[in-house]
Amino acid sequence: MRAAGTSRAEPEETSRFAKTLAVLNWMPQRCRYDPKNPPSFTLGMNILLAFVRLSPRDAVLASRSPTNSGQATTFTVANLYYAQPILNVIAEEFGVSYERASNVAALSQAGYAVGLAFVCPIADMVPRRPFILFLIFMTATVWLGLCVTDNFSVFIALSFICGVGTVTPQIMLPLVGDLAPPHRRASSLSVVVSALALGLMIARVLSGIVANYASWRNIYWLAFAAQYVTLGVLFFTLPDYPAKNKRLKYFPLLWSMVVLVFKEPLLVQACFTGFMLSGAFTSFWTTLTFLLASPPYEYSSLEIGLFAFIGIAVILLAPVWSRLITDRFVQLFSVILGLLIDFIGVVIGTFTGTFTVTGPIIQAVMMDTGANLAHTANRSNVYNLDPKARNRINTAYMVFAFAGQLTGTAVGNRLQLERSL
């Protein structure tokens, strides 16, 4: 009798558990995956994914293909940059030194690096819709602590956690690579990449303006609301996609990413060029502040900040030239062209930047153009290596690009210091 009773209880408990999961994973009928009629990649979806990623910076993408792609990117990636222009205000609010306040930005970036290496690859083994929604929900909920806490140690700890969850844009890119048709892949990726750049720019400018006229907490409340709006929009619009590697385990997943770097020469080439491009790009923008604040320019902080808007034209036109060049020719041509444009910009800026502001302006435009063109071509190229491993491939590429940013910042600051002595 006991055995019989137990056997009846187990199915009942299993049924309850299944019902609970069904409730948590509920989605509108139009978002459910139908293998006979998979969701098409539209311009609207492309834009939507881009916006989520950029968190103010990906709006440009929303009009391109899967509508969700742009918006998602816009309102998540900006989380990393809101604090940068107001670190001095945060230091005064919490009564800490500027050096300690800088840990807010540093730990946000460190959290992003951790998420990039250990969270993004998971998208290759789980359905991406619930994974993306969970990351946004987790980050937005933790973000509430940043809005209300008065403890600086708690503030920087929460900044790190939010950085880990802000990797949604790096999941959107491989998703766009999966959905976009081959003849439009580069231009579709360029929409998302441009959205990232726009989000970074808008986040910094918006943060500085809000902090100048109101409490710095307002920008955090605004970001909190934007993330939940993004979550709601994606919940009702982001289509479901099946997992690509259901039987793959987590640690073998990470190891396979390392193997890919040593196994695929094309990925090695892309990682190397991505490292160098990111290093040069970050070095320029890091040292530009010192150049413009020194004679003969002596610009104010506001004037230096407005320099970021130079890249708007590049951001808006990037999908166009990706469509005209990268989608039509072999990707290596676009990579070499991007590197050449980047190099010419460096030469012009180096020899003219000390006596005319035209030099830095030309260098900024050309470096933005070259980096966008080459990065988009690299991604479009390496995504063809293994369709089932695109998140791991993107993670490997971004780890090298991130390392290039750190190297460029360190080397640029060191050279600037030696030059000023």
Coordinates of C-alpha atoms in Angstrom, one line a residue, residues 1-417:
M1 CA 0.0 0.0 0.0
R2 CA 2.9 2.4 0.8
A3 CA 4.5 1.7 -2.5
A4 CA 1.3 2.3 -4.3
G5 CA 0.8 5.5 -2.4
T6 CA 4.3 6.7 -3.3
S7 CA 3.9 5.9 -6.9
R8 CA 0.8 8.1 -7.0
A9 CA 2.5 11.0 -5.2
E10 CA 5.5 11.1 -7.5
P11 CA 3.5 11.8 -10.7
E12 CA 1.5 14.4 -8.8
E13 CA 4.6 16.2 -7.6
T14 CA 6.1 16.0 -11.1
S15 CA 2.9 17.4 -12.5
R16 CA 3.0 20.3 -10.1
F17 CA 6.7 21.0 -10.9
A18 CA 5.9 20.9 -14.7
K19 CA 3.0 23.3 -14.2
T20 CA 5.2 25.7 -12.3
L21 CA 7.9 25.7 -15.0
A22 CA 5.1 26.2 -17.6
V23 CA 3.9 29.3 -15.8
L24 CA 7.4 30.7 -15.4
N25 CA 8.2 30.1 -19.1
W26 CA 4.9 31.3 -20.4
M27 CA 5.1 33.3 -23.6
P28 CA 2.6 34.8 -26.1
Q29 CA 1.5 32.5 -28.9
R30 CA 3.2 34.6 -31.6
C31 CA 6.5 34.2 -29.8
R32 CA 6.5 30.4 -29.6
Y33 CA 8.8 28.5 -31.9
D34 CA 7.2 26.6 -34.7
P35 CA 9.7 24.4 -36.6
K36 CA 7.4 24.4 -39.6
N37 CA 7.2 28.2 -39.6
P38 CA 10.3 29.6 -37.8
P39 CA 10.3 33.4 -37.1
S40 CA 11.7 35.5 -39.9
F41 CA 14.5 38.0 -39.4
T42 CA 12.9 41.4 -40.1
L43 CA 14.2 44.9 -40.0
G44 CA 12.0 45.5 -37.0
M45 CA 13.6 42.6 -35.1
N46 CA 17.1 43.7 -35.9
I47 CA 16.4 47.1 -34.5
L48 CA 14.7 45.8 -31.4
L49 CA 17.7 43.6 -30.6
A50 CA 20.1 46.5 -31.1
F51 CA 18.2 48.8 -28.8
V52 CA 18.2 46.4 -25.9
R53 CA 21.8 46.2 -26.2
L54 CA 22.6 49.7 -26.3
S55 CA 20.5 51.0 -23.5
P56 CA 20.3 54.4 -25.1
R57 CA 22.8 53.7 -27.7
D58 CA 21.3 51.0 -29.9
A59 CA 18.3 52.8 -31.2
V60 CA 19.6 53.0 -34.7
L61 CA 19.4 49.2 -35.0
A62 CA 15.7 48.8 -34.3
S63 CA 14.6 49.5 -37.9
R64 CA 16.7 46.9 -39.6
S65 CA 15.6 43.4 -39.0
P66 CA 14.4 41.5 -36.0
T67 CA 12.8 44.4 -34.2
N68 CA 13.9 43.2 -30.8
S69 CA 17.5 43.1 -31.6
G70 CA 18.2 46.8 -31.3
Q71 CA 16.2 47.8 -28.3
A72 CA 17.5 45.1 -26.1
T73 CA 21.1 46.0 -26.7
T74 CA 20.5 49.7 -26.1
F75 CA 19.1 49.6 -22.7
T76 CA 21.5 47.0 -21.2
V77 CA 25.0 48.0 -22.3
A78 CA 24.6 51.6 -21.2
N79 CA 24.7 50.3 -17.7
L80 CA 28.5 50.1 -17.9
Y81 CA 28.9 53.8 -18.7
Y82 CA 26.4 55.9 -16.6
A83 CA 28.9 56.2 -13.7
Q84 CA 32.0 57.3 -15.7
P85 CA 31.2 61.0 -16.2
I86 CA 29.9 61.4 -12.6
L87 CA 32.6 59.6 -10.5
N88 CA 33.5 62.9 -8.8
V89 CA 29.9 63.4 -7.8
I90 CA 29.6 59.8 -6.5
A91 CA 32.8 60.3 -4.5
E92 CA 31.4 63.4 -2.8
E93 CA 28.0 61.7 -2.1
F94 CA 29.6 58.7 -0.4
G95 CA 32.5 60.7 1.2
V96 CA 35.2 58.6 -0.5
S97 CA 38.3 59.6 -2.4
Y98 CA 38.3 59.9 -6.2
E99 CA 40.6 56.8 -6.3
R100 CA 38.0 54.7 -4.5
A101 CA 35.2 56.1 -6.6
S102 CA 37.0 55.0 -9.7
N103 CA 36.4 51.4 -8.5
V104 CA 32.7 51.8 -9.5
A105 CA 33.7 51.9 -13.2
A106 CA 36.5 49.4 -12.8
L107 CA 34.4 46.8 -11.1
S108 CA 31.6 47.3 -13.6
Q109 CA 34.0 46.5 -16.4
A110 CA 35.5 43.6 -14.4
G111 CA 32.0 42.2 -13.9
Y112 CA 31.4 42.6 -17.6
A113 CA 34.6 40.6 -18.4
V114 CA 33.5 37.8 -16.0
G115 CA 30.1 37.7 -17.7
L116 CA 31.7 37.7 -21.1
A117 CA 33.9 34.7 -20.3
F118 CA 31.6 32.6 -18.1
V119 CA 28.0 33.6 -18.9
C120 CA 27.8 34.3 -22.6
P121 CA 28.9 30.8 -23.7
I122 CA 25.9 29.4 -21.9
A123 CA 23.7 30.7 -24.7
D124 CA 25.1 27.9 -26.9
M125 CA 23.4 25.3 -24.6
V126 CA 20.1 26.8 -23.5
P127 CA 17.1 28.4 -25.2
R128 CA 18.0 32.1 -25.7
R129 CA 14.7 33.8 -25.0
P130 CA 14.4 32.8 -21.3
F131 CA 18.1 33.2 -20.8
I132 CA 18.1 36.8 -22.2
L133 CA 14.9 37.7 -20.2
F134 CA 16.5 36.2 -17.0
L135 CA 19.7 38.2 -17.4
I136 CA 17.8 41.5 -17.9
F137 CA 15.4 40.8 -15.0
M138 CA 18.3 39.9 -12.7
T139 CA 20.3 43.0 -13.7
A140 CA 17.4 45.3 -13.4
T141 CA 16.4 44.0 -10.0
V142 CA 19.9 44.2 -8.6
W143 CA 20.1 47.7 -10.1
L144 CA 17.4 48.9 -7.7
G145 CA 20.0 48.5 -4.9
L146 CA 22.2 51.0 -6.7
C147 CA 19.4 53.5 -6.7
V148 CA 18.8 53.4 -2.9
T149 CA 21.9 52.2 -1.1
D150 CA 24.0 54.6 1.1
N151 CA 26.8 52.1 1.6
F152 CA 29.7 52.5 -0.8
S153 CA 30.9 49.0 -0.4
V154 CA 27.5 47.7 -1.3
F155 CA 27.3 50.1 -4.2
I156 CA 30.5 48.8 -5.8
A157 CA 29.6 45.2 -5.1
L158 CA 26.2 45.7 -6.8
S159 CA 28.0 47.4 -9.7
F160 CA 30.1 44.3 -10.2
I161 CA 27.0 42.1 -10.2
C162 CA 25.2 44.3 -12.7
G163 CA 28.3 44.2 -14.9
V164 CA 28.1 40.4 -15.0
G165 CA 24.5 40.6 -16.2
T166 CA 25.1 43.3 -18.8
V167 CA 26.4 40.9 -21.3
T168 CA 23.0 40.7 -23.1
P169 CA 24.4 42.5 -26.2
Q170 CA 27.1 39.9 -26.7
I171 CA 24.3 37.3 -26.8
M172 CA 22.3 39.4 -29.3
L173 CA 25.2 39.5 -31.8
P174 CA 25.4 35.7 -32.3
L175 CA 21.6 35.6 -32.4
V176 CA 21.6 38.1 -35.2
G177 CA 24.3 36.0 -36.9
D178 CA 22.0 33.0 -36.6
L179 CA 18.9 34.7 -37.9
A180 CA 20.2 37.0 -40.6
P181 CA 20.5 35.5 -44.1
P182 CA 24.1 35.2 -45.3
H183 CA 23.8 38.0 -47.9
R184 CA 22.7 40.4 -45.1
R185 CA 24.6 39.2 -42.1
A186 CA 27.3 41.9 -42.1
S187 CA 24.9 44.8 -42.4
S188 CA 22.6 43.3 -39.8
L189 CA 25.5 42.8 -37.4
S190 CA 26.6 46.4 -38.2
V191 CA 23.3 47.7 -37.0
V192 CA 23.8 46.0 -33.6
V193 CA 27.5 47.2 -33.3
S194 CA 26.5 50.7 -34.2
A195 CA 23.8 50.6 -31.6
L196 CA 26.4 49.6 -29.0
A197 CA 28.5 52.6 -29.9
L198 CA 25.5 55.0 -29.8
G199 CA 24.4 53.7 -26.5
L200 CA 27.9 54.3 -25.0
M201 CA 27.8 57.8 -26.3
I202 CA 24.3 58.7 -25.1
A203 CA 24.8 57.1 -21.7
R204 CA 27.9 59.3 -20.9
V205 CA 26.3 62.5 -22.2
L206 CA 22.9 61.9 -20.5
S207 CA 24.5 61.0 -17.2
G208 CA 26.6 64.2 -17.2
I209 CA 23.6 66.4 -18.1
V210 CA 21.3 64.9 -15.5
A211 CA 23.9 65.1 -12.7
N212 CA 24.6 68.7 -13.6
Y213 CA 21.0 69.8 -13.1
A214 CA 19.5 67.2 -10.7
S215 CA 20.6 64.4 -8.3
W216 CA 22.9 61.9 -9.8
R217 CA 20.5 59.2 -8.5
N218 CA 18.0 60.2 -11.1
I219 CA 20.1 58.7 -13.9
Y220 CA 20.2 55.4 -12.0
W221 CA 16.4 55.5 -11.6
L222 CA 16.1 56.3 -15.3
A223 CA 18.3 53.3 -16.2
F224 CA 16.2 51.1 -13.8
A225 CA 13.0 52.0 -15.5
A226 CA 14.6 51.6 -19.0
Q227 CA 15.7 48.1 -18.2
Y228 CA 12.2 47.0 -17.0
V229 CA 10.6 48.6 -20.1
T230 CA 13.1 46.7 -22.2
L231 CA 12.2 43.5 -20.3
G232 CA 8.5 44.0 -21.0
V233 CA 9.0 44.8 -24.7
L234 CA 11.1 41.7 -25.2
F235 CA 8.8 39.5 -23.2
F236 CA 5.9 40.2 -25.6
T237 CA 8.0 40.4 -28.8
L238 CA 11.2 38.3 -28.7
P239 CA 10.6 35.0 -30.5
D240 CA 11.6 31.7 -28.9
Y241 CA 14.5 29.7 -30.4
P242 CA 15.5 26.1 -29.5
A243 CA 18.8 25.3 -27.7
K244 CA 21.5 24.5 -30.2
N245 CA 23.5 22.1 -28.0
K246 CA 21.1 20.5 -25.5
R247 CA 23.4 17.8 -24.2
L248 CA 26.5 20.0 -23.8
K249 CA 27.6 20.5 -20.2
Y250 CA 29.0 23.7 -18.8
F251 CA 32.7 22.9 -18.2
P252 CA 33.1 21.0 -21.5
L253 CA 31.5 24.1 -23.1
L254 CA 34.2 26.4 -21.7
W255 CA 36.9 24.0 -22.7
S256 CA 35.6 23.7 -26.2
M257 CA 35.9 27.5 -26.5
V258 CA 39.6 27.3 -25.7
V259 CA 40.0 24.5 -28.3
L260 CA 38.4 26.7 -30.9
V261 CA 41.0 29.4 -30.5
F262 CA 43.8 26.9 -31.2
K263 CA 41.9 24.9 -33.8
E264 CA 40.6 27.6 -36.2
P265 CA 43.3 29.7 -37.9
L266 CA 40.6 32.1 -39.1
L267 CA 39.5 32.8 -35.5
V268 CA 43.1 33.3 -34.5
Q269 CA 43.5 35.9 -37.3
A270 CA 40.3 37.6 -36.2
C271 CA 41.2 37.7 -32.6
F272 CA 44.6 39.2 -33.4
T273 CA 43.2 42.0 -35.6
G274 CA 40.5 42.6 -33.0
F275 CA 43.1 42.9 -30.3
M276 CA 45.1 45.4 -32.3
L277 CA 42.1 47.4 -33.4
S278 CA 40.7 47.7 -29.9
G279 CA 44.1 48.7 -28.5
A280 CA 44.6 51.5 -31.0
F281 CA 41.0 52.7 -30.7
T282 CA 41.0 52.8 -26.9
S283 CA 44.5 54.3 -26.7
F284 CA 43.3 57.2 -28.9
W285 CA 40.2 58.0 -27.0
T286 CA 41.9 57.7 -23.6
T287 CA 44.7 60.1 -24.4
L288 CA 42.5 62.5 -26.4
T289 CA 41.3 64.1 -23.2
F290 CA 44.8 65.0 -22.2
L291 CA 45.6 66.4 -25.7
L292 CA 42.5 68.6 -25.8
A293 CA 42.9 69.9 -22.2
S294 CA 46.5 71.0 -23.0
P295 CA 47.8 73.9 -25.0
P296 CA 47.1 75.0 -27.7
Y297 CA 43.5 73.8 -27.2
E298 CA 42.8 74.0 -23.4
Y299 CA 39.2 72.9 -23.9
S300 CA 36.7 72.5 -21.0
S301 CA 35.3 69.2 -19.9
L302 CA 32.0 69.9 -21.7
E303 CA 33.8 70.7 -25.0
I304 CA 35.9 67.6 -24.7
G305 CA 32.8 65.5 -23.9
L306 CA 31.1 66.9 -27.1
F307 CA 33.9 65.3 -29.1
A308 CA 32.1 62.0 -28.7
F309 CA 29.3 63.2 -31.0
I310 CA 31.8 63.2 -33.9
G311 CA 31.1 59.5 -34.3
I312 CA 27.4 59.9 -34.9
A313 CA 27.7 60.1 -38.6
V314 CA 29.9 57.0 -38.6
I315 CA 27.3 55.1 -36.5
L316 CA 24.4 56.0 -38.8
L317 CA 26.3 55.2 -42.0
A318 CA 28.0 51.9 -40.8
P319 CA 25.1 49.6 -41.8
V320 CA 25.1 51.3 -45.2
W321 CA 28.7 50.6 -46.1
S322 CA 28.5 47.2 -44.5
R323 CA 25.7 46.4 -46.9
L324 CA 27.6 47.9 -49.9
I325 CA 31.0 46.5 -49.1
T326 CA 31.1 43.7 -46.5
D327 CA 28.0 41.9 -47.7
R328 CA 29.3 42.0 -51.3
F329 CA 32.9 41.1 -51.1
V330 CA 35.0 38.6 -49.1
Q331 CA 35.3 39.6 -45.5
L332 CA 39.1 39.8 -45.6
F333 CA 38.8 42.8 -48.0
S334 CA 36.7 44.7 -45.4
V335 CA 39.1 43.8 -42.6
I336 CA 42.2 45.0 -44.6
L337 CA 40.3 48.1 -45.7
G338 CA 39.3 48.9 -42.1
L339 CA 42.9 48.5 -40.9
L340 CA 44.1 50.8 -43.7
I341 CA 41.5 53.5 -42.8
D342 CA 42.5 53.1 -39.2
F343 CA 46.2 53.5 -40.0
I344 CA 45.7 56.6 -42.2
G345 CA 43.7 58.2 -39.4
V346 CA 46.5 57.6 -36.9
V347 CA 49.1 59.1 -39.2
I348 CA 47.0 62.2 -39.9
G349 CA 46.2 62.7 -36.2
T350 CA 49.8 62.1 -35.1
F351 CA 51.3 64.7 -37.4
T352 CA 48.6 67.4 -37.3
G353 CA 47.0 67.0 -33.9
T354 CA 49.4 69.2 -32.0
F355 CA 48.6 72.4 -33.9
T356 CA 45.1 72.0 -35.4
V357 CA 41.9 70.4 -34.0
T358 CA 41.2 69.2 -37.5
G359 CA 43.7 66.4 -36.9
P360 CA 42.0 64.7 -34.0
I361 CA 38.6 65.2 -35.7
I362 CA 39.8 63.4 -38.8
Q363 CA 41.5 60.7 -36.7
A364 CA 38.3 60.1 -34.7
V365 CA 36.1 59.7 -37.8
M366 CA 38.6 57.4 -39.6
M367 CA 39.3 55.3 -36.5
D368 CA 35.6 54.9 -35.8
T369 CA 35.0 53.9 -39.5
G370 CA 37.9 51.5 -39.7
A371 CA 37.2 49.8 -36.4
N372 CA 33.5 49.4 -37.2
L373 CA 34.2 48.0 -40.7
A374 CA 36.8 45.5 -39.5
H375 CA 35.0 44.3 -36.4
T376 CA 31.8 43.7 -38.3
A377 CA 33.7 41.8 -41.1
N378 CA 35.6 39.7 -38.5
R379 CA 32.4 38.7 -36.7
S380 CA 30.6 37.9 -39.9
N381 CA 33.5 35.8 -41.0
V382 CA 34.1 33.8 -37.8
Y383 CA 30.4 33.1 -37.3
N384 CA 30.6 30.8 -40.4
L385 CA 33.1 28.5 -38.7
D386 CA 30.5 26.6 -36.5
P387 CA 26.9 27.7 -36.4
K388 CA 26.3 25.8 -33.2
A389 CA 29.2 27.5 -31.4
R390 CA 28.6 31.1 -32.4
N391 CA 28.3 32.3 -28.8
R392 CA 31.6 30.7 -27.8
I393 CA 33.2 32.1 -31.0
N394 CA 31.9 35.6 -30.2
T395 CA 33.1 35.2 -26.6
A396 CA 36.6 34.2 -27.7
Y397 CA 36.8 37.2 -30.1
M398 CA 35.5 39.6 -27.5
V399 CA 37.9 38.4 -24.8
F400 CA 40.8 39.4 -27.1
A401 CA 39.1 42.7 -28.0
F402 CA 38.6 43.4 -24.3
A403 CA 42.3 42.6 -23.6
G404 CA 43.2 45.0 -26.4
Q405 CA 41.2 47.7 -24.8
L406 CA 43.0 47.2 -21.5
T407 CA 46.3 47.2 -23.2
G408 CA 45.6 50.3 -25.3
T409 CA 44.5 52.2 -22.2
A410 CA 47.6 51.2 -20.2
V411 CA 50.1 51.8 -23.1
G412 CA 48.3 55.1 -24.1
N413 CA 48.4 56.5 -20.6
R414 CA 52.1 55.5 -20.1
L415 CA 53.1 57.1 -23.4
Q416 CA 51.1 60.3 -22.6
L417 CA 52.8 60.4 -19.2

